[in-house]
Coordinates of C-alpha atoms and ligand atoms in Angstrom, one line a residue:
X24 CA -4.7 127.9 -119.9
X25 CA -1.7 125.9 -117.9
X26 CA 1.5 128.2 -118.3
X27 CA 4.1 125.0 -119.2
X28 CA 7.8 126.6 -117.8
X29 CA 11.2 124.9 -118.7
X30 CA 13.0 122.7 -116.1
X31 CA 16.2 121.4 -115.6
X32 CA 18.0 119.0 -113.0
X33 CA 18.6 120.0 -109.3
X34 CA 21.5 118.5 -109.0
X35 CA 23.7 116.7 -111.3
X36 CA 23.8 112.7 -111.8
X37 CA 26.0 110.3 -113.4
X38 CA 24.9 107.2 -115.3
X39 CA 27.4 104.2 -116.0
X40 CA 26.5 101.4 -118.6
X41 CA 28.1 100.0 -121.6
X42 CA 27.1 101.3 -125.2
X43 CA 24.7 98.9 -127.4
X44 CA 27.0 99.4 -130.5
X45 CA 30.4 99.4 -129.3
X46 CA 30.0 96.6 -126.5
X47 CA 32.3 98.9 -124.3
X48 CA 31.7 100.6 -120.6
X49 CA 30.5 104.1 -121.0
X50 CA 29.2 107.2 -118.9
X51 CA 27.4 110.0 -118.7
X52 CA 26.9 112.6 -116.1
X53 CA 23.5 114.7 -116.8
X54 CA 23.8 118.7 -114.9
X55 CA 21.5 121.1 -114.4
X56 CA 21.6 124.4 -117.3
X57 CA 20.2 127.7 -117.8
X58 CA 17.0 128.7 -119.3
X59 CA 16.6 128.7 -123.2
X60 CA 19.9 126.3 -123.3
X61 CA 18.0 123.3 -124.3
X62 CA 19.6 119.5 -124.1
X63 CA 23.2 119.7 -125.1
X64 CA 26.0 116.8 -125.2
X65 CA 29.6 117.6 -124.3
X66 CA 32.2 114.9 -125.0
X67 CA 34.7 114.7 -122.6
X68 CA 37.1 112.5 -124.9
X69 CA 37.2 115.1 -127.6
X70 CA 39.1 118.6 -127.8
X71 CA 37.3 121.2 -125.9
X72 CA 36.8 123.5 -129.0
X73 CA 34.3 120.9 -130.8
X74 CA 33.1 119.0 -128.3
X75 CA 29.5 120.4 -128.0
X76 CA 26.9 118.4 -130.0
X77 CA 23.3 120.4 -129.5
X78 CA 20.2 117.8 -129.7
X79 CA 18.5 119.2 -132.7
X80 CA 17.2 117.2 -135.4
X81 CA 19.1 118.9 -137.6
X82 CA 22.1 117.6 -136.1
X83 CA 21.0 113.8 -136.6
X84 CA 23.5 112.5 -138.4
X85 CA 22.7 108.4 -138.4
X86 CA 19.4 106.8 -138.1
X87 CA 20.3 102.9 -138.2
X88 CA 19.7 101.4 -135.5
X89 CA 19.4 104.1 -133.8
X90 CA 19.5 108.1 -133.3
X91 CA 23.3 109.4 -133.8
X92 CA 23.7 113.2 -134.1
X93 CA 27.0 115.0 -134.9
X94 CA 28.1 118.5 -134.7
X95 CA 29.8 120.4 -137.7
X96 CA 32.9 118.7 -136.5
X97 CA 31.5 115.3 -137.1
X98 CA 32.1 114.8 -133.7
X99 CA 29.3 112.3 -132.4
X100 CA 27.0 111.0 -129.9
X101 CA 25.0 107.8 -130.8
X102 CA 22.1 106.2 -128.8
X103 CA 20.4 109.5 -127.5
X104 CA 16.8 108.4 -128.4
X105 CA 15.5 107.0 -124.8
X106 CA 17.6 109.8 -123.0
X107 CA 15.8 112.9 -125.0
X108 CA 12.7 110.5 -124.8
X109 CA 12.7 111.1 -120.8
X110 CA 13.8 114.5 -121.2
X111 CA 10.9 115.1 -122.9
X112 CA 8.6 113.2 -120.9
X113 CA 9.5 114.5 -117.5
X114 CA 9.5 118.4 -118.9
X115 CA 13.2 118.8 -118.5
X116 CA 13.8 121.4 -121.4
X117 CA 17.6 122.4 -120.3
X118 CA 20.7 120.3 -119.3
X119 CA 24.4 119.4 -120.0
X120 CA 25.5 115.7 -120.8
X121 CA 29.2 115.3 -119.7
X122 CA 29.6 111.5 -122.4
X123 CA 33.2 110.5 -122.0
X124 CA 32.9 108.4 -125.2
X125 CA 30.8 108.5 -128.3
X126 CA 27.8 106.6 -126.8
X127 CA 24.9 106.9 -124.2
X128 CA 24.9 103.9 -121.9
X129 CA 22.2 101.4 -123.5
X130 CA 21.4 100.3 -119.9
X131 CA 18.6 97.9 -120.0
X132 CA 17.4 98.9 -123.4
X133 CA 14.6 101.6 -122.1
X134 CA 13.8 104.7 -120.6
X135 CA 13.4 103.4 -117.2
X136 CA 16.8 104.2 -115.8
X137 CA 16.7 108.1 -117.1
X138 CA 13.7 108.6 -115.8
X139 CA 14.7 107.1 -112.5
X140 CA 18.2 109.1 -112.3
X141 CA 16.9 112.4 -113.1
X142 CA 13.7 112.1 -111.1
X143 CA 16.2 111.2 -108.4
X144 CA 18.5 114.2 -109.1
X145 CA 15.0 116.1 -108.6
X146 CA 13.2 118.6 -111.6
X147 CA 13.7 122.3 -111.1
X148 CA 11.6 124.4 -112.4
X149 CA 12.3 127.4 -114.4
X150 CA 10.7 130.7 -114.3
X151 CA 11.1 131.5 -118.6
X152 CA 7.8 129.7 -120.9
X153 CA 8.8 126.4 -122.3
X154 CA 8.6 127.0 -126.3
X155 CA 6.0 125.3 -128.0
X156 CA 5.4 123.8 -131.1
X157 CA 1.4 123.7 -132.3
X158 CA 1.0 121.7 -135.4
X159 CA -0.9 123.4 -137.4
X160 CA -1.5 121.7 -140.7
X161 CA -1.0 117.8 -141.7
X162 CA 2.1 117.1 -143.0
X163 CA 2.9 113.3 -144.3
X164 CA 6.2 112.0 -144.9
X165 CA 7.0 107.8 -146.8
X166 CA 4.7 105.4 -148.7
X167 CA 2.5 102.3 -148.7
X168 CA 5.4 100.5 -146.9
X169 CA 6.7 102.8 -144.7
X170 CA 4.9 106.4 -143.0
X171 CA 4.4 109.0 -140.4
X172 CA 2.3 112.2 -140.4
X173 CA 2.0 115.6 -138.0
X174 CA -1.4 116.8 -137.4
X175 CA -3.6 119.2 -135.3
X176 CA -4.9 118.2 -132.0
X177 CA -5.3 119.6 -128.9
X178 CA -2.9 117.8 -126.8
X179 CA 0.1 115.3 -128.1
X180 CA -1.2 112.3 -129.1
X181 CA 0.6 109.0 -130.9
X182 CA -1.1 106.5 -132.9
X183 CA 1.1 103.9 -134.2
X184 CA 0.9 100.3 -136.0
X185 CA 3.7 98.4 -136.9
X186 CA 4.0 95.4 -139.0
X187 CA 6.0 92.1 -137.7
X188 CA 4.0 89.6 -139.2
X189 CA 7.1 89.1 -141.1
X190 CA 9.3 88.0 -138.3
X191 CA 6.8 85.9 -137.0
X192 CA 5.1 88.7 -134.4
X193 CA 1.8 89.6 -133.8
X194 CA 1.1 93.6 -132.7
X195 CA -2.1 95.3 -132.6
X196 CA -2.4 99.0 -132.9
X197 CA -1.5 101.2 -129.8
X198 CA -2.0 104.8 -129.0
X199 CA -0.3 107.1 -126.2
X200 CA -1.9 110.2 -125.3
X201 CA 0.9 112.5 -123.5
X202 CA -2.0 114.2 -121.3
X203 CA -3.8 111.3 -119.9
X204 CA -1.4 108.2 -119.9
X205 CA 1.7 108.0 -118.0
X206 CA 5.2 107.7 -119.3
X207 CA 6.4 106.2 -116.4
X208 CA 4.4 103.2 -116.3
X209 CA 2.9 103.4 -119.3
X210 CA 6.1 103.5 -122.2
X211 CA 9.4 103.8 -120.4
X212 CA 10.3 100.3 -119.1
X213 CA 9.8 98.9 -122.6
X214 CA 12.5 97.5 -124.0
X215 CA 14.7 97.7 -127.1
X216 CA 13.9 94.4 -129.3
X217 CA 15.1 92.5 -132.0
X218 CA 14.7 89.4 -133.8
X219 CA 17.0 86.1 -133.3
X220 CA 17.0 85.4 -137.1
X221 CA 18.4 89.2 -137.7
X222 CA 21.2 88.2 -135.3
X223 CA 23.9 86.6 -137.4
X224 CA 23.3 89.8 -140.2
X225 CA 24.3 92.2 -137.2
X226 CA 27.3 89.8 -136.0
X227 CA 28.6 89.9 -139.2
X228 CA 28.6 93.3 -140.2
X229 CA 30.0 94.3 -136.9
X230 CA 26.5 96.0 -135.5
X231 CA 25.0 96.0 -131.9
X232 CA 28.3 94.2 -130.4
X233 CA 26.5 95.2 -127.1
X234 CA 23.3 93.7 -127.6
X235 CA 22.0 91.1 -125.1
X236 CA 19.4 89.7 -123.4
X237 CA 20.4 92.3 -120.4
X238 CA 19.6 95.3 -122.9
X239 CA 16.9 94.2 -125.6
X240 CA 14.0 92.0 -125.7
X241 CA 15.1 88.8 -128.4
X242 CA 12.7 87.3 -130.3
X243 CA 12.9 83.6 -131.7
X244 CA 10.7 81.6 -133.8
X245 CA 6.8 82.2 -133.8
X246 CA 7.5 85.8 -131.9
X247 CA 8.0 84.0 -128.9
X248 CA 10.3 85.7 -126.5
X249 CA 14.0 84.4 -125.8
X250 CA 14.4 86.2 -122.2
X251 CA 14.3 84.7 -119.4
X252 CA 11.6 86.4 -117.7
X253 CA 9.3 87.5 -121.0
X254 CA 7.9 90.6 -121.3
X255 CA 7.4 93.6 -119.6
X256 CA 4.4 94.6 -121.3
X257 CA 2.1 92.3 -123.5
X258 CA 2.7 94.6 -126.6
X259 CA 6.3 95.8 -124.9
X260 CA 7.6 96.0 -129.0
X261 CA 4.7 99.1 -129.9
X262 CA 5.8 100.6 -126.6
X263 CA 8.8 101.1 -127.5
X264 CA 8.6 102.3 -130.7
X265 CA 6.5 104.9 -129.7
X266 CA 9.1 105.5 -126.9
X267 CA 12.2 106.1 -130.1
X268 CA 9.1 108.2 -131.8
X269 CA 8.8 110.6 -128.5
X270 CA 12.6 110.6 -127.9
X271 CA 12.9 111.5 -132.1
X272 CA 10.3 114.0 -131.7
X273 CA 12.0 115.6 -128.4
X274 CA 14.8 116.5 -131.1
X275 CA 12.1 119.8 -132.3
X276 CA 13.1 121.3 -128.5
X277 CA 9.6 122.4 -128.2
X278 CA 6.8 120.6 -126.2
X279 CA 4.6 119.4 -128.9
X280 CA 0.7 120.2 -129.0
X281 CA 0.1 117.6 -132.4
X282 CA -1.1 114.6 -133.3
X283 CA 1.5 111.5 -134.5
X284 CA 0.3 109.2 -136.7
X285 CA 2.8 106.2 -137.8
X286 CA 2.8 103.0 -139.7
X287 CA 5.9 101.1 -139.2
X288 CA 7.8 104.7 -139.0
X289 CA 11.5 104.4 -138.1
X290 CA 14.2 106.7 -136.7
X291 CA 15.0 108.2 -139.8
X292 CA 11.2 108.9 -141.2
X293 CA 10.7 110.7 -137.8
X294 CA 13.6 112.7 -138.6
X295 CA 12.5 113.6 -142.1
X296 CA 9.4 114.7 -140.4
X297 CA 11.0 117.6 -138.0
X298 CA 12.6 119.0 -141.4
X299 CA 9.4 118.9 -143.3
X300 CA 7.6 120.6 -140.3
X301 CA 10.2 123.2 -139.8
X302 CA 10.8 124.0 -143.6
X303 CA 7.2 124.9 -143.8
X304 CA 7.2 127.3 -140.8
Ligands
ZN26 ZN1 14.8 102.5 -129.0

C-alpha cells in the first residue's frame, strides 16, 4: 500500500485580491510549517495573542455564503473554502497563512489561483505519515430537501446532484473520484456562481459587495450565462460545488478514504457532517 506523507510549501508565496464580502483589497502570504502543524491562519491585523485561527471544522463559525471559521476569540477568517480545497487537493497537510484582514482573496471565484501559487512556491514533502480518515460506517445528515452522507469506499469519491430548476438552470449529476480525475483540470477553475434575480436580495442586505463578473459566474434568465466569455466548463456550477464540498471536507485535517454522497448539500450540511463523523469515533 502507497505510504501518503504530509507536505508543505518550499518556499513561501503571497497572494493579493480583494475579498468577495467586503469589496476591499486583501492578502495573504501562504509559508511553509512543521510536520503535524496542519493549515493554520494568522491575522496580521489582530493582537498577536489571539490571532491564530486553526482550520478545523470545529472552528467554523459561518456557513452563509461561504465557509468563515473563528477562534475562541471570535477573531475570524471568512472565504477559506477554495484555499483548504487546494490544500487538500495538492496533499499540502501543513502551512501558515499570514491574512492581513478578515478575508481570503476571492480571486477569480475558484481554486485555480491556489493551486497555481503554491504549485509555484513548489510541494515539499515530509517524512512523518499524513493522518487518515477511513470512513467506516454510513452516516447521513438533512431531509428530502436538503442532504449529504459519509460512506465506505476504497478511495475518496463525490457524487453530487443539485437542484436549480428553480432558477431557471439545468444540471445533471456529476461525480469526482479523487484517485482517477484531476483536480487541476478537472474542478479547480470552476467558478463561484450566482443568480442575477438573487442580486438585488444581496445588494440590499449588504452581502457579496465584491461580487462580479471578474469573480463569480452570473446567471440571468433561462440559466443563460451573463459573462462575457460563458463558461469554463459545461456543468462549471456542479464543479464547483463539489470544489466548496472538498475544501469543507479538508476541514477533518485528514486525507479522506470515503465516499460523499450530496443532494443540493451546502456549506453548512457539510459541516454538520465532520461533527457527526467525529462524534461517533
Ligand atoms: Zn465556493
Amino acid at each position: 500500500m502507497e505510504i501518503m506523507h504530509q507536505a508543505t510549501l518550499k518556499s513561501e508565496v503571497s497572494i493579493s485580491g480583494i475579498g468577495v464580502h467586503s469589496g476591499n483589497p486583501c492578502s495573504i502570504s501562504i509559508f511553509p510549517a512543521p510536520e503535524d502543524y496542519g493549515i493554520v491562519y494568522i491575522r496580521k491585523d489582530v493582537d498577536q495573542s489571539r490571532n491564530l485561527i486553526a482550520a478545523n471544522y470545529k472552528n467554523v463559525s459561518e456557513t452563509t455564503m461561504c465557509t468563515k471559521l473563528s477562534n475562541k476569540f471570535e477573531v475570524s477568517i471568512s472565504t477559506v473554502e477554495h484555499l483548504s480545497a487546494a490544500f487538500y487537493s495538492l496533499g499540502i497537510t501543513n502551512a501558515i497563512v499570514k491574512a492581513d484582514s478578515e478575508e481570503i482573496p476571492i480571486m477569480d471565484g475558484s481554486a485555480f489561483p491556489f493551486v497555481k501559487a503554491i504549485s509555484s512556491a513548489g510541494i515539499q514533502m515530509q517524512s512523518k505519515e499524513k493522518k487518515i480518515l477511513h470512513i467506516t460506517r454510513t452516516i447521513k445528515i438533512g431531509d428530502d430537501k436538503k442532504w449529504a452522507a459519509l460512506s465506505p469506499s476504497d478511495s475518496f469519491i463525490i457524487n453530487l446532484e443539485c437542484d436549480f430548476l428553480a432558477k431557471g438552470l439545468r444540471t445533471d449529476p456529476f461525480s469526482y473520484n479523487a484517485s482517477i480525475d484531476n483536480f487541476e483540470q478537472d474542478i479547480a477553475a470552476a467558478r463561484s456562481f450566482g443568480f442575477f434575480s438573487d442580486a438585488e436580495y444581496l445588494r440590499k442586505n449588504n452581502l457579496a459587495l465584491g461580487a462580479s463578473l471578474e469573480n463569480a459566474v452570473v446567471f440571468g434568465d433561462h440559466g443563460v450565462p451573463m459573462n462575457k466569455n460563458g463558461l469554463r466548463y459545461f456543468n462549471e456550477p456542479i464543479r464547483h460545488k463539489i470544489l466548496d464540498i472538498i475544501g469543507d471536507l479538508s476541514l477533518a485535517q485528514h486525507e479522506i478514504v470515503g465516499r460523499y454522497d450530496g443532494f443540493c448539500p451546502g456549506h453548512h450540511l457539510n459541516n454538520l457532517l465532520l461533527i457527526e463523523l467525529f462524534k461517533e469515533n
